[in-house]
C-alpha positions as a Markdown table, in Angstrom:
| # | Residue | x | y | z |
|---|---|---|---|---|
| 1 | Asp | 0.0 | 0.0 | 0.0 |
| 2 | Glu | 1.5 | 3.3 | -1.1 |
| 3 | Arg | -1.0 | 5.6 | 0.4 |
| 4 | Gly | -0.8 | 8.3 | 3.1 |
| 5 | Ala | 1.9 | 7.7 | 5.6 |
| 6 | Asp | 3.3 | 4.7 | 3.7 |
| 7 | Cys | 5.6 | 7.0 | 1.7 |
| 8 | Ala | 8.8 | 8.5 | 3.0 |
| 9 | Leu | 10.6 | 11.7 | 1.9 |
| 10 | Val | 14.4 | 11.8 | 2.5 |
| 11 | Phe | 16.5 | 14.8 | 1.5 |
| 12 | Asp | 20.1 | 13.4 | 1.8 |
| 13 | Ala | 21.5 | 13.2 | -1.7 |
| 14 | Gly | 23.0 | 15.4 | -4.4 |
| 15 | Met | 22.1 | 16.8 | -7.8 |
| 16 | Leu | 23.6 | 15.4 | -11.0 |
| 17 | Asp | 24.7 | 19.0 | -11.9 |
| 18 | Pro | 23.6 | 22.5 | -11.0 |
| 19 | Asp | 20.6 | 22.2 | -13.2 |
| 20 | Thr | 19.6 | 18.6 | -13.0 |
| 21 | Pro | 17.9 | 17.1 | -9.9 |
| 22 | Ala | 18.3 | 13.4 | -9.1 |
| 23 | Leu | 16.1 | 10.7 | -7.5 |
| 24 | Thr | 18.0 | 8.0 | -5.7 |
| 25 | Val | 16.5 | 4.5 | -6.4 |
| 26 | Ala | 19.1 | 2.5 | -4.6 |
| 27 | Thr | 21.8 | 2.9 | -1.9 |
| 28 | Arg | 24.7 | 0.7 | -0.7 |
| 29 | Gly | 24.9 | -0.9 | 2.7 |
| 30 | Met | 28.0 | -1.3 | 4.8 |
| 31 | Val | 30.1 | -3.5 | 7.1 |
| 32 | Phe | 32.3 | -1.2 | 9.2 |
| 33 | Ala | 35.2 | -2.9 | 11.0 |
| 34 | His | 37.5 | -1.8 | 13.8 |
| 35 | Leu | 40.6 | -4.0 | 13.8 |
| 36 | Thr | 43.3 | -4.4 | 16.4 |
| 37 | Val | 46.3 | -6.6 | 15.6 |
| 38 | Arg | 48.6 | -7.5 | 18.5 |
| 39 | Thr | 51.9 | -9.3 | 18.1 |
| 40 | Gly | 53.7 | -8.7 | 21.4 |
| 41 | Glu | 53.6 | -7.4 | 25.0 |
| 42 | Arg | 55.7 | -4.3 | 24.6 |
| 43 | Pro | 57.8 | -2.4 | 22.0 |
| 44 | Ala | 61.0 | -4.2 | 21.1 |
| 45 | His | 64.3 | -2.6 | 19.9 |
| 46 | Ser | 64.4 | -3.0 | 16.1 |
| 47 | Gly | 68.2 | -3.2 | 16.1 |
| 48 | Met | 68.3 | -6.1 | 18.6 |
| 49 | Tyr | 65.1 | -7.9 | 17.6 |
| 50 | Gly | 64.0 | -6.5 | 14.2 |
| 51 | Gly | 63.7 | -9.3 | 11.6 |
| 52 | Ala | 63.0 | -11.9 | 14.3 |
| 53 | Ala | 60.2 | -10.3 | 16.4 |
| 54 | Leu | 56.8 | -10.2 | 14.8 |
| 55 | Asn | 55.8 | -6.7 | 13.8 |
| 56 | Ala | 52.2 | -5.7 | 14.3 |
| 57 | Leu | 52.3 | -3.3 | 11.3 |
| 58 | His | 53.6 | -6.1 | 9.1 |
| 59 | Ala | 50.9 | -8.4 | 10.3 |
| 60 | Leu | 48.3 | -5.8 | 9.5 |
| 61 | His | 49.6 | -5.4 | 6.0 |
| 62 | Ala | 49.3 | -9.1 | 5.4 |
| 63 | Val | 45.7 | -9.1 | 6.7 |
| 64 | Leu | 44.7 | -6.1 | 4.6 |
| 65 | Ala | 46.2 | -7.7 | 1.5 |
| 66 | Ala | 43.6 | -10.4 | 1.7 |
| 67 | Val | 40.6 | -8.0 | 1.4 |
| 68 | Leu | 41.8 | -5.1 | -0.7 |
| 69 | Pro | 41.0 | -4.9 | -4.4 |
| 70 | Gly | 43.1 | -7.0 | -6.8 |
| 71 | Ala | 44.6 | -6.1 | -10.1 |
| 72 | Asp | 41.1 | -5.7 | -11.6 |
| 73 | Gly | 40.2 | -3.1 | -9.0 |
| 74 | Arg | 37.5 | -5.3 | -7.4 |
| 75 | Pro | 37.4 | -6.7 | -3.9 |
| 76 | Pro | 37.7 | -10.5 | -3.5 |
| 77 | Ala | 34.7 | -12.5 | -4.8 |
| 78 | Pro | 33.4 | -13.5 | -1.3 |
| 79 | Leu | 32.9 | -9.8 | -0.5 |
| 80 | Arg | 30.9 | -9.2 | -3.7 |
| 81 | Ala | 28.5 | -12.2 | -3.2 |
| 82 | Gly | 24.8 | -11.5 | -3.8 |
| 83 | Ala | 25.1 | -8.1 | -5.6 |
| 84 | Ile | 22.3 | -7.5 | -8.0 |
| 85 | Pro | 23.9 | -6.4 | -11.3 |
| 86 | Pro | 22.6 | -3.2 | -12.9 |
| 87 | Thr | 20.0 | -3.5 | -15.6 |
| 88 | Pro | 20.8 | -2.8 | -19.2 |
| 89 | Glu | 18.7 | 0.4 | -18.8 |
| 90 | Glu | 20.8 | 1.5 | -15.9 |
| 91 | Val | 24.0 | 0.9 | -17.8 |
| 92 | Ala | 22.7 | 2.8 | -20.7 |
| 93 | Ala | 21.7 | 5.7 | -18.5 |
| 94 | Trp | 25.2 | 6.0 | -17.2 |
| 95 | Glu | 26.3 | 7.0 | -20.7 |
| 96 | Ala | 24.5 | 10.3 | -20.1 |
| 97 | Leu | 26.3 | 11.0 | -16.9 |
| 98 | Pro | 29.6 | 12.9 | -16.5 |
| 99 | Asp | 32.5 | 10.7 | -17.3 |
| 100 | Gly | 34.3 | 9.1 | -14.4 |
| 101 | Ala | 37.6 | 10.9 | -14.9 |
| 102 | Ser | 35.8 | 14.3 | -14.6 |
| 103 | Val | 33.9 | 13.2 | -11.6 |
| 104 | Leu | 37.1 | 12.1 | -9.8 |
| 105 | Ala | 39.0 | 15.2 | -10.8 |
| 106 | Glu | 36.2 | 17.4 | -9.5 |
| 107 | Val | 36.7 | 16.2 | -6.0 |
| 108 | Gly | 40.5 | 16.2 | -6.2 |
| 109 | Ala | 40.8 | 12.4 | -6.4 |
| 110 | Arg | 42.9 | 10.2 | -8.7 |
| 111 | Pro | 41.8 | 6.9 | -10.4 |
| 112 | Ala | 42.6 | 3.8 | -8.3 |
| 113 | Asp | 43.7 | 1.9 | -11.4 |
| 114 | Ala | 43.7 | 2.0 | -15.2 |
| 115 | Thr | 39.9 | 1.1 | -15.5 |
| 116 | Ala | 38.6 | 2.9 | -12.4 |
| 117 | Ala | 37.4 | 6.0 | -14.2 |
| 118 | Ala | 35.6 | 4.1 | -16.9 |
| 119 | Asp | 34.0 | 1.8 | -14.3 |
| 120 | Leu | 33.1 | 4.6 | -11.8 |
| 121 | Tyr | 29.4 | 4.2 | -11.8 |
| 122 | Leu | 29.5 | 0.4 | -11.6 |
| 123 | Arg | 32.1 | 0.4 | -8.8 |
| 124 | Thr | 30.5 | 3.1 | -6.7 |
| 125 | Thr | 26.8 | 2.2 | -7.0 |
| 126 | Ala | 26.3 | -1.4 | -8.1 |
| 127 | Asp | 29.3 | -3.3 | -6.7 |
| 128 | Ala | 31.0 | -3.8 | -3.3 |
| 129 | Ser | 34.1 | -1.8 | -2.5 |
| 130 | Val | 36.6 | -1.9 | 0.3 |
| 131 | Asp | 38.4 | 1.2 | 1.8 |
| 132 | Val | 40.9 | 1.5 | 4.7 |
| 133 | His | 40.1 | 4.7 | 6.6 |
| 134 | Arg | 42.6 | 4.8 | 9.4 |
| 135 | Ile | 45.7 | 3.1 | 10.6 |
| 136 | Ala | 47.2 | 4.0 | 14.0 |
| 137 | Gly | 50.3 | 2.4 | 15.5 |
| 138 | Gly | 54.0 | 2.5 | 15.9 |
| 139 | Glu | 56.2 | 5.4 | 17.0 |
| 140 | Thr | 58.8 | 7.7 | 15.3 |
| 141 | Arg | 61.7 | 5.7 | 16.8 |
| 142 | Thr | 63.3 | 2.4 | 16.0 |
| 143 | Ile | 61.0 | -0.1 | 17.6 |
| 144 | Val | 59.1 | -3.2 | 16.5 |
| 145 | Pro | 55.4 | -2.2 | 17.2 |
| 146 | Pro | 53.5 | -4.7 | 19.2 |
| 147 | Val | 50.0 | -3.4 | 18.4 |
| 148 | Val | 48.2 | -1.5 | 15.6 |
| 149 | His | 44.7 | -0.3 | 15.0 |
| 150 | Cys | 42.8 | 0.0 | 11.7 |
| 151 | Asp | 39.3 | 1.0 | 10.6 |
| 152 | Leu | 38.0 | -0.2 | 7.3 |
| 153 | Ser | 34.6 | -0.6 | 5.6 |
| 154 | Val | 33.0 | -2.8 | 2.9 |
| 155 | Arg | 30.3 | -0.9 | 1.0 |
| 156 | Leu | 27.6 | -3.4 | 0.0 |
| 157 | Ala | 25.6 | -3.3 | -3.3 |
| 158 | Pro | 21.9 | -3.8 | -3.4 |
| 159 | Gly | 21.1 | -7.5 | -2.9 |
| 160 | Gln | 24.0 | -8.2 | -0.6 |
| 161 | Asp | 23.4 | -9.5 | 2.9 |
| 162 | Pro | 25.4 | -7.7 | 5.7 |
| 163 | Pro | 25.8 | -10.7 | 8.1 |
| 164 | Ala | 27.0 | -12.9 | 5.2 |
| 165 | Ile | 29.5 | -10.3 | 4.1 |
| 166 | Glu | 30.6 | -9.8 | 7.7 |
| 167 | Ala | 31.3 | -13.5 | 8.0 |
| 168 | Ala | 33.2 | -13.5 | 4.7 |
| 169 | Leu | 35.3 | -10.5 | 5.8 |
| 170 | Gln | 36.1 | -12.2 | 9.1 |
| 171 | Glu | 37.2 | -15.4 | 7.3 |
| 172 | Leu | 39.4 | -13.6 | 4.8 |
| 173 | Leu | 41.1 | -11.5 | 7.6 |
| 174 | Arg | 41.7 | -14.3 | 10.0 |
| 175 | Ser | 42.9 | -16.7 | 7.3 |
| 176 | Ala | 45.6 | -14.2 | 6.4 |
| 177 | Leu | 46.7 | -13.5 | 10.0 |
| 178 | Pro | 50.4 | -14.6 | 10.5 |
| 179 | Asp | 51.1 | -17.2 | 13.1 |
| 180 | Gly | 51.6 | -15.6 | 16.5 |
| 181 | Ala | 49.4 | -12.5 | 15.8 |
| 182 | Glu | 46.1 | -11.9 | 17.4 |
| 183 | Leu | 43.2 | -10.1 | 15.7 |
| 184 | Glu | 40.4 | -8.4 | 17.6 |
| 185 | Leu | 37.5 | -7.3 | 15.3 |
| 186 | Arg | 34.4 | -5.3 | 16.0 |
| 187 | Thr | 31.9 | -4.5 | 13.3 |
| 188 | Gly | 28.8 | -2.5 | 12.6 |
| 189 | Leu | 26.3 | -3.4 | 9.8 |
| 190 | Ala | 23.9 | -1.5 | 7.6 |
| 191 | Ser | 21.7 | -2.9 | 4.8 |
| 192 | Pro | 21.5 | -1.7 | 1.2 |
| 193 | Ser | 18.2 | -0.6 | -0.3 |
| 194 | Arg | 16.5 | -0.6 | -3.7 |
| 195 | Phe | 13.2 | 1.0 | -4.8 |
| 196 | Asp | 11.1 | 0.5 | -7.9 |
| 197 | Pro | 11.3 | 3.7 | -10.0 |
| 198 | Asp | 7.9 | 2.8 | -11.5 |
| 199 | Ser | 6.2 | 2.8 | -8.1 |
| 200 | Leu | 3.4 | 5.4 | -7.7 |
| 201 | Ala | 5.3 | 7.6 | -5.2 |
| 202 | Leu | 8.4 | 7.8 | -7.3 |
| 203 | Arg | 6.5 | 8.5 | -10.5 |
| 204 | Ile | 4.7 | 11.4 | -8.8 |
| 205 | Ala | 8.1 | 12.6 | -7.4 |
| 206 | Arg | 9.7 | 12.6 | -10.8 |
| 207 | Asp | 6.9 | 14.9 | -12.2 |
| 208 | Ala | 7.1 | 17.1 | -9.1 |
| 209 | Leu | 10.9 | 17.6 | -9.3 |
| 210 | Ala | 10.6 | 18.3 | -13.0 |
| 211 | Arg | 8.0 | 21.0 | -12.3 |
| 212 | Ala | 10.0 | 22.6 | -9.5 |
| 213 | Cys | 13.5 | 22.5 | -11.2 |
| 214 | Gly | 12.5 | 22.8 | -14.8 |
| 215 | Arg | 14.3 | 19.6 | -15.8 |
| 216 | Glu | 13.4 | 15.9 | -15.6 |
| 217 | Pro | 15.3 | 14.3 | -12.7 |
| 218 | Ala | 18.0 | 11.6 | -13.3 |
| 219 | Leu | 17.3 | 8.3 | -11.7 |
| 220 | Leu | 20.5 | 7.2 | -10.0 |
| 221 | Arg | 21.9 | 4.7 | -7.5 |
| 222 | Asn | 23.7 | 6.3 | -4.7 |
| 223 | Gly | 27.0 | 4.9 | -3.4 |
| 224 | Gly | 26.4 | 6.1 | 0.1 |
| 225 | Thr | 24.6 | 4.4 | 3.0 |
| 226 | Leu | 21.3 | 5.4 | 4.6 |
| 227 | Pro | 20.2 | 2.5 | 6.9 |
| 228 | Ile | 16.7 | 3.8 | 7.4 |
| 229 | Leu | 16.0 | 3.3 | 3.7 |
| 230 | Ala | 16.5 | -0.5 | 4.1 |
| 231 | Ser | 13.9 | -0.5 | 6.8 |
| 232 | Phe | 11.4 | 1.3 | 4.6 |
| 233 | Ala | 12.2 | -1.1 | 1.7 |
| 234 | Asp | 11.7 | -4.2 | 3.9 |
| 235 | Arg | 8.2 | -2.9 | 4.8 |
| 236 | Gly | 7.3 | -2.1 | 1.2 |
| 237 | Ile | 7.3 | 1.7 | 1.9 |
| 238 | Pro | 8.6 | 3.6 | -1.2 |
| 239 | Ala | 11.1 | 6.4 | -0.3 |
| 240 | Val | 11.6 | 9.5 | -2.3 |
| 241 | Val | 15.3 | 10.3 | -1.9 |
| 242 | Ser | 16.7 | 13.5 | -3.3 |
| 243 | Gly | 18.9 | 16.4 | -2.4 |
| 244 | Phe | 20.5 | 19.5 | -3.8 |
| 245 | Gly | 24.2 | 19.3 | -2.9 |
| 246 | Leu | 27.0 | 19.3 | -5.5 |
| 247 | Pro | 30.4 | 17.7 | -5.5 |
| 248 | Gln | 32.0 | 21.2 | -5.0 |
| 249 | Asp | 30.2 | 21.4 | -1.7 |
| 250 | Asn | 32.9 | 19.0 | -0.4 |
| 251 | Phe | 30.7 | 16.3 | 1.4 |
| 252 | His | 32.3 | 15.1 | 4.6 |
| 253 | Ala | 35.1 | 17.6 | 4.4 |
| 254 | Pro | 36.0 | 20.2 | 7.1 |
| 255 | Asp | 34.8 | 22.9 | 4.7 |
| 256 | Glu | 31.5 | 21.3 | 3.7 |
| 257 | Ser | 29.1 | 23.9 | 2.4 |
| 258 | Phe | 25.7 | 24.3 | 0.7 |
| 259 | Thr | 24.8 | 26.9 | -1.9 |
| 260 | Leu | 21.9 | 29.4 | -1.6 |
| 261 | Ala | 20.8 | 28.3 | -5.0 |
| 262 | Gly | 20.6 | 24.7 | -3.8 |
| 263 | Leu | 18.6 | 25.8 | -0.8 |
| 264 | Glu | 16.1 | 27.6 | -3.0 |
| 265 | Leu | 15.7 | 24.6 | -5.3 |
| 266 | Gly | 15.2 | 22.4 | -2.2 |
| 267 | Arg | 12.5 | 24.7 | -0.9 |
| 268 | Arg | 10.6 | 24.7 | -4.3 |
| 269 | Ser | 11.0 | 21.0 | -4.7 |
| 270 | Ala | 9.9 | 20.1 | -1.2 |
| 271 | Arg | 6.7 | 22.2 | -1.7 |
| 272 | Ala | 6.0 | 20.6 | -5.1 |
| 273 | Leu | 6.6 | 17.1 | -3.7 |
| 274 | Tyr | 4.3 | 17.6 | -0.8 |
| 275 | Glu | 1.6 | 19.1 | -3.0 |
| 276 | Asp | 1.8 | 16.4 | -5.8 |
| 277 | Leu | 2.3 | 13.5 | -3.4 |
| 278 | Gly | -0.7 | 14.6 | -1.3 |
| 279 | Ala | -2.9 | 15.0 | -4.4 |
| 280 | Gly | -1.6 | 11.9 | -6.3 |
| 281 | Leu | -1.7 | 9.5 | -3.4 |
| 282 | Ala | -5.2 | 10.6 | -2.3 |
| 283 | Arg | -6.6 | 9.8 | -5.8 |
| 284 | Gly | -4.3 | 6.7 | -6.2 |
| 285 | Ala | -3.2 | 7.9 | -9.6 |
């Protein structure tokens, strides 16, 4: 039932460009992992014991090598299990989007490998990815570090099961752990989501955004994670997910910003959405 309260509005996404609004029809989930690798009781002198004493940073490198992308730029197969591949229509729609090299350059990033730019939309919206966010350990003196900490995440594509991917991650990490090293692992899970763009609520939203912004919205998967959307999807509640940020707003950076033009577009779009959803859902058309 898509009537009344059984439709959710979420403004937490960006525009395709300054003139083109976007509707998010899928988001990725996540397995976030805090790792602690321990290889000794205290720091050891690297001159006296280096090469013989197990180094926590070396052990961590071995563990990470088991889960980081391979030569093809993709994570190991167990971490990609269950992903729903994009439809031919989605792949065709990507051709109208800005090219991957431009998208990366706009945020000051460089391609991860030779095919990363060409595969940007597949890798960031329809496949799993692994990123290391933080490594902390060692000292600026000649020791063999006995402990190191690391945070990493696996972004999950629609269709993937967080507990299953968590188990696969644990198996890959622990299987690569050198003898004598200990691994402590704490994780947090969030599910991916996917919504039918032909559902009543999203059809109404497409028309409302076009009316407010003067241009038909692009239908996109979003590489980010919004756990509440999975809860809506599990209950059959369609979610209208849009937003008015741009890459130059520097999402998640210390100088994150939001333009006044985006604020005005958001105001007009929110009004149009509430008006059209209220009228459309009431008549069921």
